[in-house]
Coordinates of C-alpha atoms and ligand atoms in Angstrom, one line a residue:
X161 CA -3.1 3.0 -5.9
X162 CA -6.6 4.2 -5.2
X163 CA -9.3 4.0 -2.6
X164 CA -12.6 2.4 -3.3
X165 CA -15.9 2.0 -1.5
X166 CA -19.2 0.4 -2.4
X167 CA -22.3 0.2 -0.3
X168 CA -25.6 -1.6 -0.7
X169 CA -27.9 -0.1 1.9
X170 CA -31.5 0.4 2.8
X171 CA -31.8 4.1 2.5
X172 CA -30.0 6.9 0.6
X173 CA -26.3 6.3 1.1
X174 CA -24.6 9.3 -0.5
X175 CA -23.7 10.8 2.9
X176 CA -22.2 7.5 4.0
X177 CA -20.2 7.3 0.8
X178 CA -18.9 10.8 1.3
X179 CA -17.8 10.1 4.9
X180 CA -16.3 6.8 3.9
X181 CA -14.3 8.5 1.1
X182 CA -12.8 11.0 3.5
X183 CA -11.5 8.0 5.5
X184 CA -9.5 6.8 2.5
X185 CA -8.4 10.1 1.2
X186 CA -4.7 9.1 1.9
X187 CA -5.0 6.5 -0.9
X188 CA -5.4 9.1 -3.6
X189 CA -5.6 12.9 -4.0
X190 CA -5.9 13.4 -7.7
X191 CA -9.6 13.0 -8.1
X192 CA -12.8 11.8 -6.3
X193 CA -16.2 10.7 -7.3
X194 CA -19.5 9.1 -6.2
X195 CA -22.2 7.3 -8.2
X196 CA -25.5 6.2 -6.8
X197 CA -28.3 4.2 -8.3
X198 CA -32.1 4.2 -7.9
X199 CA -33.9 4.1 -11.2
X200 CA -31.0 5.6 -12.9
X201 CA -27.3 6.4 -12.2
X202 CA -26.4 9.7 -10.5
X203 CA -22.8 10.6 -10.9
X204 CA -20.6 13.4 -9.6
X205 CA -16.8 13.4 -9.9
X206 CA -14.0 15.8 -10.4
X207 CA -10.3 16.6 -9.9
X208 CA -8.9 17.3 -6.5
X209 CA -9.5 16.2 -2.9
X210 CA -12.8 14.9 -1.6
X211 CA -13.5 18.2 0.2
X212 CA -12.8 20.1 -3.1
X213 CA -15.0 18.0 -5.4
X214 CA -17.9 17.9 -2.9
X215 CA -17.2 21.4 -1.6
X216 CA -20.8 22.5 -1.5
X217 CA -21.7 19.4 0.6
X218 CA -24.9 19.2 -1.4
X219 CA -25.6 15.5 -2.1
X220 CA -29.2 16.0 -3.2
X221 CA -28.6 14.8 -6.7
X222 CA -27.1 11.6 -5.5
X223 CA -30.2 9.5 -4.6
X224 CA -30.2 5.8 -4.2
X225 CA -29.5 3.0 -1.7
X226 CA -26.6 1.5 -3.6
X227 CA -23.5 3.4 -4.6
X228 CA -19.8 3.5 -5.3
X229 CA -17.1 6.0 -4.3
X230 CA -13.5 6.5 -5.4
X231 CA -10.4 8.5 -4.7
X232 CA -7.9 8.4 -7.5
X233 CA -4.2 8.3 -7.5
X234 CA -3.1 8.5 -11.2
X235 CA -1.0 5.5 -12.3
X236 CA -2.1 4.6 -15.8
X237 CA -4.2 7.3 -17.4
X238 CA -3.8 11.1 -17.4
X239 CA -4.8 13.4 -14.7
X240 CA -7.9 14.3 -16.8
X241 CA -11.4 14.3 -15.2
X242 CA -12.3 11.7 -17.9
X243 CA -10.1 9.3 -16.0
X244 CA -11.7 10.0 -12.7
X245 CA -13.9 7.2 -11.3
X246 CA -16.6 5.8 -11.0
X247 CA -17.3 5.1 -14.6
X248 CA -20.7 4.2 -15.9
X249 CA -21.9 2.4 -19.1
X250 CA -25.5 1.7 -20.2
X251 CA -25.1 -1.4 -22.3
X252 CA -25.8 -4.3 -22.0
X253 CA -26.9 -3.4 -18.5
X254 CA -26.5 -0.2 -16.7
X255 CA -23.1 -0.8 -15.1
X256 CA -20.9 1.4 -12.9
X257 CA -17.5 0.5 -11.6
X258 CA -14.6 1.6 -9.3
X259 CA -11.3 -0.2 -9.1
X260 CA -8.0 -0.1 -7.4
X261 CA -4.9 -1.5 -9.1
X262 CA -3.3 -1.7 -12.5
X263 CA -4.1 -3.7 -15.6
X264 CA -0.9 -4.8 -17.4
X265 CA -2.2 -6.3 -20.7
X266 CA -4.0 -3.0 -21.6
X267 CA -2.8 -3.0 -25.2
X268 CA -4.2 -6.5 -25.9
X269 CA -7.5 -5.7 -24.1
X270 CA -8.0 -2.4 -26.0
X271 CA -7.4 -4.2 -29.3
X272 CA -9.6 -7.1 -28.4
X273 CA -12.5 -4.9 -27.3
X274 CA -12.3 -2.8 -30.5
X275 CA -11.9 -5.6 -33.0
X276 CA -14.3 -8.1 -31.4
X277 CA -16.8 -5.9 -29.6
X278 CA -16.6 -2.6 -31.5
X279 CA -15.9 -0.8 -28.3
X280 CA -13.5 2.1 -28.5
X281 CA -12.0 2.7 -25.1
X282 CA -11.5 6.4 -25.3
X283 CA -9.8 6.8 -21.9
X284 CA -6.4 5.4 -20.9
X285 CA -7.8 4.6 -17.5
X286 CA -7.7 0.8 -17.0
X287 CA -11.0 0.6 -15.1
X288 CA -12.7 1.1 -18.5
X289 CA -10.9 -2.0 -19.8
X290 CA -12.2 -4.1 -16.9
X291 CA -15.7 -2.7 -17.1
X292 CA -16.0 -3.2 -20.9
X293 CA -14.5 -6.7 -20.7
X294 CA -17.0 -7.6 -18.0
X295 CA -19.8 -6.1 -20.0
X296 CA -18.8 -8.1 -23.1
X297 CA -19.1 -11.3 -21.0
X298 CA -22.6 -10.2 -19.7
X299 CA -23.7 -9.7 -23.3
X300 CA -23.4 -13.5 -23.9
X301 CA -26.0 -14.2 -21.2
X302 CA -29.8 -14.2 -21.2
X303 CA -30.1 -10.6 -19.9
X304 CA -33.7 -11.0 -18.8
X305 CA -32.9 -13.9 -16.6
X306 CA -29.5 -13.2 -15.3
X307 CA -28.6 -15.6 -12.5
X308 CA -26.0 -15.5 -9.8
X309 CA -24.1 -18.2 -11.6
X310 CA -24.1 -16.1 -14.8
X311 CA -22.6 -13.2 -12.8
X312 CA -19.9 -15.3 -11.3
X313 CA -19.2 -17.0 -14.7
X314 CA -18.7 -13.5 -16.2
X315 CA -16.3 -12.6 -13.4
X316 CA -14.3 -15.8 -14.1
X317 CA -14.2 -15.0 -17.8
X318 CA -13.1 -11.4 -17.0
X319 CA -10.3 -12.7 -14.7
X320 CA -9.2 -15.0 -17.5
X321 CA -8.7 -12.0 -19.8
X322 CA -7.6 -9.1 -17.6
X323 CA -4.1 -9.5 -16.3
X324 CA -2.7 -7.4 -13.4
X325 CA -3.8 -6.3 -10.0
X326 CA -7.4 -5.2 -9.5
X327 CA -10.0 -5.0 -6.8
X328 CA -13.2 -3.8 -8.2
X329 CA -16.7 -3.0 -7.1
X330 CA -19.6 -2.8 -9.6
X331 CA -23.2 -1.9 -9.6
X332 CA -25.3 -4.1 -12.0
X333 CA -28.4 -1.9 -12.4
X334 CA -31.5 -3.4 -10.9
X335 CA -29.6 -6.6 -9.9
X336 CA -27.1 -5.7 -7.1
X337 CA -23.6 -4.9 -6.0
X338 CA -20.6 -7.0 -7.1
X339 CA -17.1 -7.0 -5.7
X340 CA -14.2 -9.0 -7.1
X341 CA -10.4 -9.4 -6.9
X342 CA -7.7 -10.5 -9.3
X343 CA -6.7 -14.2 -9.0
X344 CA -3.6 -13.3 -6.9
X345 CA -5.4 -11.0 -4.6
X346 CA -2.7 -8.3 -5.0
X347 CA -4.8 -5.4 -3.9
X348 CA -6.8 -5.3 -0.7
X349 CA -10.6 -5.5 -0.5
X350 CA -12.5 -5.9 2.7
X351 CA -16.2 -6.5 3.4
X352 CA -18.2 -4.9 6.2
X353 CA -21.7 -5.1 7.6
X354 CA -24.1 -2.7 9.4
X355 CA -27.3 -3.8 11.1
X356 CA -29.8 -1.0 11.1
X357 CA -33.5 -0.7 12.2
X358 CA -34.5 -1.3 8.5
X359 CA -32.2 -4.2 7.8
X360 CA -28.6 -5.1 7.0
X361 CA -26.3 -2.9 4.8
X362 CA -23.2 -4.3 3.2
X363 CA -20.0 -2.5 2.2
X364 CA -16.7 -3.2 0.3
X365 CA -13.7 -1.0 0.8
X366 CA -10.0 -0.8 0.3
X367 CA -9.5 -0.4 4.0
X368 CA -11.3 -1.0 7.3
X369 CA -10.8 2.7 8.1
X370 CA -14.0 3.3 6.2
X371 CA -15.9 0.9 8.3
X372 CA -14.7 2.5 11.6
X373 CA -15.9 5.9 10.4
X374 CA -19.2 4.6 9.2
X375 CA -19.8 2.3 12.1
X376 CA -19.8 -0.9 10.0
X377 CA -18.3 -4.1 11.5
X378 CA -15.5 -5.8 9.6
X379 CA -16.7 -9.1 8.2
X380 CA -13.6 -10.4 6.3
X381 CA -11.0 -9.8 3.6
X382 CA -12.0 -11.0 0.1
X383 CA -9.8 -13.9 -1.0
X384 CA -7.7 -14.0 -4.1
X385 CA -9.9 -14.5 -7.1
X386 CA -13.1 -14.2 -5.1
X387 CA -16.3 -12.5 -6.1
X388 CA -19.1 -11.5 -3.7
X389 CA -22.5 -10.4 -4.9
X390 CA -25.1 -8.7 -2.8
X391 CA -28.5 -9.1 -4.5
X392 CA -31.5 -6.7 -4.3
X393 CA -32.7 -8.5 -1.2
X394 CA -29.4 -7.9 0.5
X395 CA -28.6 -11.7 0.3
X396 CA -24.9 -12.5 0.0
X397 CA -23.5 -14.8 -2.6
X398 CA -19.8 -15.6 -3.1
X399 CA -17.6 -17.8 -5.2
X400 CA -13.8 -18.2 -5.6
X401 CA -13.9 -17.6 -9.4
X402 CA -10.3 -17.9 -10.6
X403 CA -7.7 -18.3 -7.9
X404 CA -3.9 -18.5 -8.2
X405 CA -1.1 -18.3 -5.6
X406 CA -1.9 -15.3 -3.3
X407 CA 0.5 -12.3 -3.6
X408 CA -0.8 -9.6 -1.3
X409 CA 1.0 -6.3 -1.8
X410 CA 3.4 -6.1 1.2
X411 CA 3.7 -2.3 0.6
X412 CA 0.2 -1.9 2.1
X413 CA 1.8 -2.7 5.5
X414 CA 4.9 -0.6 4.8
X415 CA 3.3 2.6 3.4
X416 CA -0.1 2.7 1.8
X417 CA -2.6 1.7 4.4
X418 CA -3.5 3.9 7.3
X419 CA -2.1 2.8 10.7
X420 CA -5.5 2.0 12.1
X421 CA -6.5 -0.3 9.2
X422 CA -6.7 -4.1 9.7
X423 CA -5.6 -6.2 6.8
X424 CA -5.7 -9.9 6.8
X425 CA -6.3 -9.8 10.6
X426 CA -3.2 -7.6 11.1
X427 CA -3.3 -4.1 12.5
X428 CA -1.1 -2.0 10.3
X429 CA 0.4 -0.1 13.2
X430 CA 1.5 -3.3 14.8
X431 CA 3.0 -4.5 11.6
X432 CA 5.0 -1.3 11.4
X433 CA 6.3 -1.8 15.0
X434 CA 7.4 -5.4 13.9
X435 CA 9.2 -3.9 10.9
X436 CA 10.9 -1.3 13.0
X437 CA 12.0 -3.8 15.6
X438 CA 13.4 -6.1 12.9
X439 CA 15.5 -3.2 11.7
X440 CA 17.3 -3.1 15.0
X441 CA 19.7 -6.1 14.4
X442 CA 20.6 -4.8 10.9
X443 CA 21.3 -1.3 12.2
X444 CA 23.4 -2.7 15.1
X445 CA 25.5 -4.7 12.6
X446 CA 26.7 -1.4 11.2
X447 CA 28.4 -0.5 14.5
X448 CA 26.9 2.9 14.4
X449 CA 25.3 4.5 17.5
X450 CA 22.9 7.4 16.9
X451 CA 22.1 9.9 19.6
X452 CA 18.4 10.0 18.6
X453 CA 16.1 8.3 16.1
X454 CA 13.6 10.5 14.3
X455 CA 10.9 9.7 11.8
X456 CA 9.7 11.2 8.5
X457 CA 6.2 12.1 9.6
X458 CA 3.8 10.6 9.7
X459 CA 3.9 7.2 8.1
X460 CA 7.3 6.3 9.6
X461 CA 6.5 6.9 13.3
X462 CA 5.9 3.3 14.3
X463 CA 9.1 2.1 12.5
X464 CA 11.2 4.8 14.2
X465 CA 9.9 4.5 17.7
X466 CA 10.3 0.7 17.6
X467 CA 13.8 1.0 16.2
X468 CA 14.8 3.5 18.9
X469 CA 13.4 1.1 21.5
X470 CA 15.5 -1.8 20.0
X471 CA 18.7 0.4 20.0
X472 CA 18.1 1.8 23.4
X473 CA 18.3 5.4 22.3
X474 CA 15.6 8.1 22.5
X475 CA 13.0 8.5 19.8
X476 CA 12.4 12.2 19.1
X477 CA 10.0 14.1 16.9
X478 CA 12.7 15.9 15.0
X479 CA 10.8 17.1 11.9
X480 CA 7.8 19.4 12.1
X481 CA 5.2 18.7 9.5
X482 CA 2.9 21.1 7.8
X483 CA -0.3 19.1 7.8
X484 CA -1.9 21.1 5.1
X485 CA 0.4 19.9 2.4
X486 CA -0.4 16.6 0.7
X487 CA 1.6 13.3 0.7
X488 CA 4.7 13.7 -1.5
X489 CA 5.0 10.2 -2.6
X490 CA 1.6 10.1 -4.3
X491 CA 2.0 13.5 -5.9
X492 CA 2.8 13.0 -9.6
X493 CA 5.9 14.7 -11.0
X494 CA 9.4 14.8 -9.4
X495 CA 9.6 18.7 -9.3
X496 CA 6.2 19.0 -7.6
X497 CA 7.2 16.3 -5.2
X498 CA 10.5 18.1 -4.2
X499 CA 8.7 21.4 -3.8
X500 CA 6.2 19.6 -1.6
X501 CA 8.9 18.1 0.6
X502 CA 10.3 21.6 1.2
X503 CA 7.0 23.0 2.1
X504 CA 6.0 20.0 4.2
X505 CA 8.9 19.3 6.5
X506 CA 11.1 21.4 8.7
X507 CA 13.7 20.2 11.3
X508 CA 13.2 21.2 14.9
X509 CA 16.7 22.7 15.5
X510 CA 17.1 22.2 19.2
X511 CA 16.4 18.5 18.8
X512 CA 18.7 18.0 15.9
X513 CA 21.7 20.3 16.7
X514 CA 24.9 18.6 17.7
X515 CA 23.5 15.1 17.5
X516 CA 24.0 12.0 15.4
X517 CA 20.6 11.4 13.9
X518 CA 19.1 8.3 12.5
X519 CA 16.2 9.4 10.3
X520 CA 13.7 6.6 9.4
X521 CA 11.4 6.6 6.4
X522 CA 9.1 3.9 5.1
X523 CA 11.1 3.5 1.9
X524 CA 13.5 5.1 -0.5
X525 CA 12.2 5.2 -4.1
X526 CA 13.7 8.0 -6.1
X527 CA 15.9 9.3 -3.2
X528 CA 14.7 12.9 -3.7
X529 CA 12.9 13.1 -0.4
X530 CA 15.8 11.5 1.5
X531 CA 18.4 13.7 -0.1
X532 CA 16.5 16.9 0.7
X533 CA 16.1 15.7 4.3
X534 CA 19.7 15.0 4.8
X535 CA 20.5 18.5 3.6
X536 CA 17.9 20.0 5.9
X537 CA 19.1 18.0 8.9
X538 CA 22.8 19.0 8.3
X539 CA 21.7 22.6 8.0
X540 CA 19.9 22.2 11.3
X541 CA 23.2 21.1 12.9
X542 CA 23.2 17.3 12.8
X543 CA 26.7 16.0 13.2
X544 CA 25.9 12.8 11.4
X545 CA 22.9 11.6 9.5
X546 CA 22.0 7.9 9.0
X547 CA 19.1 7.3 6.6
X548 CA 17.1 4.2 7.5
X549 CA 14.5 2.6 5.2
X550 CA 11.8 0.3 6.7
X551 CA 11.6 -1.3 3.2
X552 CA 14.3 -3.2 1.5
X553 CA 16.0 -1.5 -1.6
X554 CA 13.4 -1.0 -4.3
X555 CA 15.0 -2.2 -7.5
X556 CA 12.1 -2.9 -9.9
X557 CA 9.1 -1.0 -11.0
X558 CA 5.7 -1.8 -9.5
X559 CA 3.4 -2.7 -12.4
X560 CA 0.4 -3.2 -10.1
X561 CA -0.5 0.4 -9.3
X562 CA 2.2 2.2 -7.3
X563 CA 3.7 5.1 -9.1
X564 CA 7.3 3.9 -9.6
X565 CA 6.9 2.3 -12.9
X566 CA 9.8 4.0 -14.7
X567 CA 12.9 2.0 -13.8
X568 CA 15.2 4.9 -14.5
X569 CA 13.6 6.8 -11.6
X570 CA 14.3 4.2 -9.0
X571 CA 17.6 4.9 -7.3
X572 CA 18.5 1.4 -6.0
X573 CA 17.8 -0.1 -9.5
X574 CA 21.1 1.2 -10.8
X575 CA 23.1 2.0 -7.7
X576 CA 24.6 0.0 -4.9
X577 CA 24.2 1.1 -1.3
X578 CA 27.5 3.1 -1.4
X579 CA 26.3 5.0 -4.4
X580 CA 22.9 5.6 -2.8
X581 CA 24.7 6.9 0.3
X582 CA 26.8 9.3 -1.8
X583 CA 23.8 10.6 -3.7
X584 CA 21.9 11.2 -0.5
X585 CA 24.9 12.9 1.1
X586 CA 24.3 10.6 4.2
X587 CA 26.9 9.1 6.6
X588 CA 25.1 5.7 6.3
X589 CA 22.2 4.1 4.6
X590 CA 20.5 1.2 6.3
X591 CA 17.8 -0.8 4.5
X592 CA 15.5 -3.5 5.9
X593 CA 16.8 -6.9 4.6
X594 CA 14.5 -8.6 2.1
X595 CA 15.1 -11.9 4.0
X596 CA 13.8 -10.3 7.2
X597 CA 10.7 -8.9 5.4
X598 CA 9.9 -12.3 3.9
X599 CA 10.4 -13.9 7.3
X600 CA 8.0 -11.5 9.0
X601 CA 5.4 -12.5 6.4
X602 CA 6.1 -16.1 6.1
X603 CA 2.5 -17.0 6.9
X604 CA 1.0 -14.6 4.4
X605 CA 1.9 -15.1 0.7
X606 CA 2.9 -11.6 -0.4
X607 CA 4.1 -9.8 -3.5
X608 CA 7.7 -8.6 -3.2
X609 CA 8.2 -7.8 -6.9
X610 CA 9.5 -4.3 -6.5
X611 CA 12.4 -5.7 -4.4
X612 CA 13.0 -9.0 -6.1
X613 CA 11.8 -8.6 -9.7
X614 CA 9.7 -11.7 -9.4
X615 CA 6.3 -10.6 -10.6
X616 CA 3.4 -12.9 -9.5
X617 CA 1.6 -12.5 -12.8
X618 CA 4.7 -12.9 -14.8
X619 CA 6.1 -10.1 -16.8
X620 CA 8.4 -10.3 -19.8
X621 CA 11.0 -7.6 -20.6
X622 CA 8.8 -6.6 -23.5
X623 CA 5.7 -6.3 -21.3
X624 CA 7.7 -4.2 -18.7
X625 CA 8.9 -1.9 -21.5
X626 CA 5.3 -1.5 -22.8
X627 CA 4.0 -0.7 -19.4
X628 CA 6.8 1.9 -18.9
X629 CA 6.1 3.5 -22.2
X630 CA 2.3 3.7 -21.4
X631 CA 3.2 5.3 -18.1
X632 CA 5.5 7.9 -19.6
X633 CA 3.0 8.8 -22.4
X634 CA 0.1 9.1 -19.9
X635 CA 2.1 11.6 -17.8
X636 CA 2.3 13.9 -20.8
Ligands
LIG835 S1 5.5 -4.6 -6.8 FE1 5.8 -3.8 -4.7 S2 4.3 -2.1 -4.5 FE2 3.8 -3.3 -6.3 S3 2.2 -4.8 -5.6 FE3 4.2 -5.8 -5.5 S4 4.9 -5.4 -3.4 FE4 3.2 -4.0 -3.8

């Protein structure tokens, strides 16, 4: 999962790109980058947080009124700076691209690009595969007279070849800014607008949080398979290029998006309250009665406070968080993650001591965070610890860009709820029921593949094994 932003403005936009990137930092902390275009591309990217990569605050080299920005969370590809985005190519047009998601037929695309187009994709980052595939489609057009229809036809042809989840924003040099989504619309992409004294600016981003910080108004979410093109005169063109059944990633509401983001007209904070309330009946059915409900800060706050309200017991902030340590879930490597949890969270003893504690997290993936938390809470004097997950049991790898691709790492893939409880050392484990989650989103077709194993793009056992192998080799 990554965060992307593209702006087609009227003046130099590098400062806006930088501010917008900071607003989606939570979507990726491995690398950050910005590219702008005036007569040529100007690119700066590096490993680390936005504030580290752009430490000097000097944006002088990034001139241009159109640009892209990216924060990276490594899924496929190494943590190498080569895999940081944006990426730029100069043939057949100057093209730059950022993307969020995961390509699943990478082996086929690599082979095809090499054998049929003599392009050696020398990075394992899948954005290169999308960009080169798109470039190979552009090559078939009359480049001097590229029309809007040509651009959209190239998107359709790209969507026909590239399988997986992707939301991408591209600069086509001297032509405009193009945004497009995969046919299922798995990854989010929103469009915003700003009216200035010199005309209208347009933006595309992973989350509306960028727009709030940049003072853009939200226009709409892009539809599955849609492409939107902003030409040099800032005119907007759109087409649904290749659409299939929508399968929006439900995990955006559970974990990834920031609470103040609005996705498909739904405020993420409100969605988390609904999810927390829905947990109430499931928790009551256990017959357990906690003295307090606490959250794993900060993404579980809304689940926990809503659950407490439903159960009629106090919500308490029972864990102190060191705000200067990154998010553990999006930190690659299990050992680094465990060390991070230790550094990040500490029980507040007077709140925990002598109490039966329900501790709510957004999900349980590997179980390492929950296990450590149970240990910490017991040490702090909890008499009983109930671990509550706002998500149903994750049983299958996400092949669309969330770092849980290796099935062996997913605790509920091989263990029933009793085994999970034993592993965590908890007195009870309560998950959201998948039926309840689906009921809450009955009017928004979502992807539930990590819970159900039903992949919207389809995925054979061989394909899953190939994706897992790629994942493991790219971690080395
Ligand atoms: S498998 Fe899960 S995390 Fe991945 S896109 Fe689907 S719902 Fe989201």
